[in-house]
PDB file of C-alpha atoms in Angstrom:
ATOM      1  CA  UNK A   1      85.004 109.291 109.404  1.00 61.00           C
ATOM      2  CA  UNK A   2      84.182 108.291 105.966  1.00 69.00           C
ATOM      3  CA  UNK A   3      87.219 109.784 104.430  1.00 68.00           C
ATOM      4  CA  UNK A   4      89.529 107.849 106.982  1.00 70.00           C
ATOM      5  CA  UNK A   5      87.845 104.599 106.150  1.00 72.00           C
ATOM      6  CA  UNK A   6      88.414 105.202 102.437  1.00 70.00           C
ATOM      7  CA  UNK A   7      92.085 106.253 103.228  1.00 68.00           C
ATOM      8  CA  UNK A   8      92.206 102.768 105.021  1.00 71.00           C
ATOM      9  CA  UNK A   9      90.970 100.970 102.165  1.00 77.00           C
ATOM     10  CA  UNK A  10      93.767 102.766  99.908  1.00 76.00           C
ATOM     11  CA  UNK A  11      90.644 104.384  98.104  1.00 78.00           C
ATOM     12  CA  UNK A  12      92.813 107.703  97.797  1.00 73.00           C
ATOM     13  CA  UNK A  13      90.761 109.551  94.838  1.00 77.00           C
ATOM     14  CA  UNK A  14      87.385 108.738  96.994  1.00 82.00           C
ATOM     15  CA  UNK A  15      89.024 110.213 100.139  1.00 76.00           C
ATOM     16  CA  UNK A  16      89.942 113.087  98.456  1.00 72.00           C
ATOM     17  CA  UNK A  17      86.684 113.742  97.286  1.00 78.00           C
ATOM     18  CA  UNK A  18      85.003 113.310 100.430  1.00 74.00           C
ATOM     19  CA  UNK A  19      87.264 115.888 101.945  1.00 72.00           C
ATOM     20  CA  UNK A  20      86.696 118.197  99.221  1.00 73.00           C
ATOM     21  CA  UNK A  21      82.947 117.950  99.586  1.00 73.00           C
ATOM     22  CA  UNK A  22      83.326 118.279 103.141  1.00 66.00           C
ATOM     23  CA  UNK A  23      85.400 121.374 103.110  1.00 66.00           C
ATOM     24  CA  UNK A  24      83.230 122.921 100.727  1.00 63.00           C
ATOM     25  CA  UNK A  25      80.281 122.807 103.491  1.00 64.00           C
ATOM     26  CA  UNK A  26      82.224 123.695 106.444  1.00 61.00           C
ATOM     27  CA  UNK A  27      85.076 126.387 106.900  1.00 60.00           C
ATOM     28  CA  UNK A  28      85.686 126.122 110.753  1.00 64.00           C
ATOM     29  CA  UNK A  29      85.911 123.739 113.378  1.00 65.00           C
ATOM     30  CA  UNK A  30      87.806 120.627 114.468  1.00 67.00           C
ATOM     31  CA  UNK A  31      86.763 118.796 111.586  1.00 74.00           C
ATOM     32  CA  UNK A  32      87.716 121.106 109.404  1.00 79.00           C
ATOM     33  CA  UNK A  33      91.331 121.106 110.926  1.00 85.00           C
ATOM     34  CA  UNK A  34      91.238 117.331 110.650  1.00 86.00           C
ATOM     35  CA  UNK A  35      90.361 116.911 106.899  1.00 84.00           C
ATOM     36  CA  UNK A  36      93.182 119.173 106.172  1.00 86.00           C
ATOM     37  CA  UNK A  37      95.844 117.258 108.146  1.00 91.00           C
ATOM     38  CA  UNK A  38      94.191 114.174 106.303  1.00 89.00           C
ATOM     39  CA  UNK A  39      95.130 115.534 102.842  1.00 89.00           C
ATOM     40  CA  UNK A  40      98.704 115.320 103.600  1.00 93.00           C
ATOM     41  CA  UNK A  41      98.561 111.879 105.179  1.00 91.00           C
ATOM     42  CA  UNK A  42      97.057 111.113 101.918  1.00 89.00           C
ATOM     43  CA  UNK A  43      99.954 112.173  99.855  1.00 92.00           C
ATOM     44  CA  UNK A  44     102.162 110.580 101.951  1.00 94.00           C
ATOM     45  CA  UNK A  45     100.060 107.255 101.340  1.00 90.00           C
ATOM     46  CA  UNK A  46     100.195 108.099  97.637  1.00 89.00           C
ATOM     47  CA  UNK A  47     104.097 108.357  97.609  1.00 94.00           C
ATOM     48  CA  UNK A  48     103.319 112.048  96.809  1.00 93.00           C
ATOM     49  CA  UNK A  49     106.024 113.660  99.242  1.00 97.00           C
ATOM     50  CA  UNK A  50     106.324 116.975  97.904  1.00 97.00           C
ATOM     51  CA  UNK A  51     102.694 117.682  97.835  1.00 95.00           C
ATOM     52  CA  UNK A  52     102.754 116.351 101.800  1.00 96.00           C
ATOM     53  CA  UNK A  53     105.148 118.420 102.520  1.00 97.00           C
ATOM     54  CA  UNK A  54     103.592 121.479 100.944  1.00 96.00           C
ATOM     55  CA  UNK A  55     100.239 120.331 103.071  1.00 94.00           C
ATOM     56  CA  UNK A  56     101.736 119.972 106.403  1.00 97.00           C
ATOM     57  CA  UNK A  57     103.423 123.438 105.984  1.00 97.00           C
ATOM     58  CA  UNK A  58     100.259 125.013 105.058  1.00 94.00           C
ATOM     59  CA  UNK A  59      98.429 123.299 107.753  1.00 95.00           C
ATOM     60  CA  UNK A  60     100.907 124.561 110.347  1.00 95.00           C
ATOM     61  CA  UNK A  61     100.607 128.188 108.958  1.00 95.00           C
ATOM     62  CA  UNK A  62      96.958 127.840 108.904  1.00 91.00           C
ATOM     63  CA  UNK A  63      96.212 126.398 111.991  1.00 91.00           C
ATOM     64  CA  UNK A  64      99.363 126.941 114.448  1.00 94.00           C
ATOM     65  CA  UNK A  65      97.023 126.280 117.409  1.00 92.00           C
ATOM     66  CA  UNK A  66      95.551 123.111 116.311  1.00 92.00           C
ATOM     67  CA  UNK A  67      96.749 120.011 118.693  1.00 92.00           C
ATOM     68  CA  UNK A  68      97.621 118.395 115.129  1.00 93.00           C
ATOM     69  CA  UNK A  69     100.204 121.019 114.278  1.00 94.00           C
ATOM     70  CA  UNK A  70     102.423 119.663 116.719  1.00 94.00           C
ATOM     71  CA  UNK A  71     102.184 116.073 114.448  1.00 96.00           C
ATOM     72  CA  UNK A  72     102.808 118.186 111.320  1.00 96.00           C
ATOM     73  CA  UNK A  73     106.067 119.576 112.897  1.00 96.00           C
ATOM     74  CA  UNK A  74     107.425 116.328 113.632  1.00 97.00           C
ATOM     75  CA  UNK A  75     106.166 115.071 110.050  1.00 97.00           C
ATOM     76  CA  UNK A  76     107.732 118.033 108.076  1.00 98.00           C
ATOM     77  CA  UNK A  77     111.269 117.433 108.744  1.00 97.00           C
ATOM     78  CA  UNK A  78     110.748 113.596 108.346  1.00 97.00           C
ATOM     79  CA  UNK A  79     109.367 114.438 104.676  1.00 97.00           C
ATOM     80  CA  UNK A  80     112.335 117.029 104.175  1.00 97.00           C
ATOM     81  CA  UNK A  81     114.889 114.105 104.992  1.00 96.00           C
ATOM     82  CA  UNK A  82     113.099 111.803 102.783  1.00 96.00           C
ATOM     83  CA  UNK A  83     112.844 114.285  99.924  1.00 96.00           C
ATOM     84  CA  UNK A  84     116.803 115.069 100.099  1.00 95.00           C
ATOM     85  CA  UNK A  85     117.518 111.217 100.326  1.00 94.00           C
ATOM     86  CA  UNK A  86     115.792 110.743  97.161  1.00 91.00           C
ATOM     87  CA  UNK A  87     117.844 113.264  95.288  1.00 82.00           C
TER      88      UNK A  87
END
């Protein structure tokens, strides 16, 4: 929840640091999946669309059974279109 609060306050570096600390402590579970998904959102919020696309693709591969995988499937083509239009 702390990382989400930091994200909503646009404290991107602090949110990343919180996620990294959490991921260092945990390797499995719903919160691990949620923090992995949150990394992609952080990149979007920072305008780093290439990084976001890579994270969501990695998420979909790493957590195919996650309920968030469907959201990643929705976001990926949007990011692809945005990147294609930016060129």
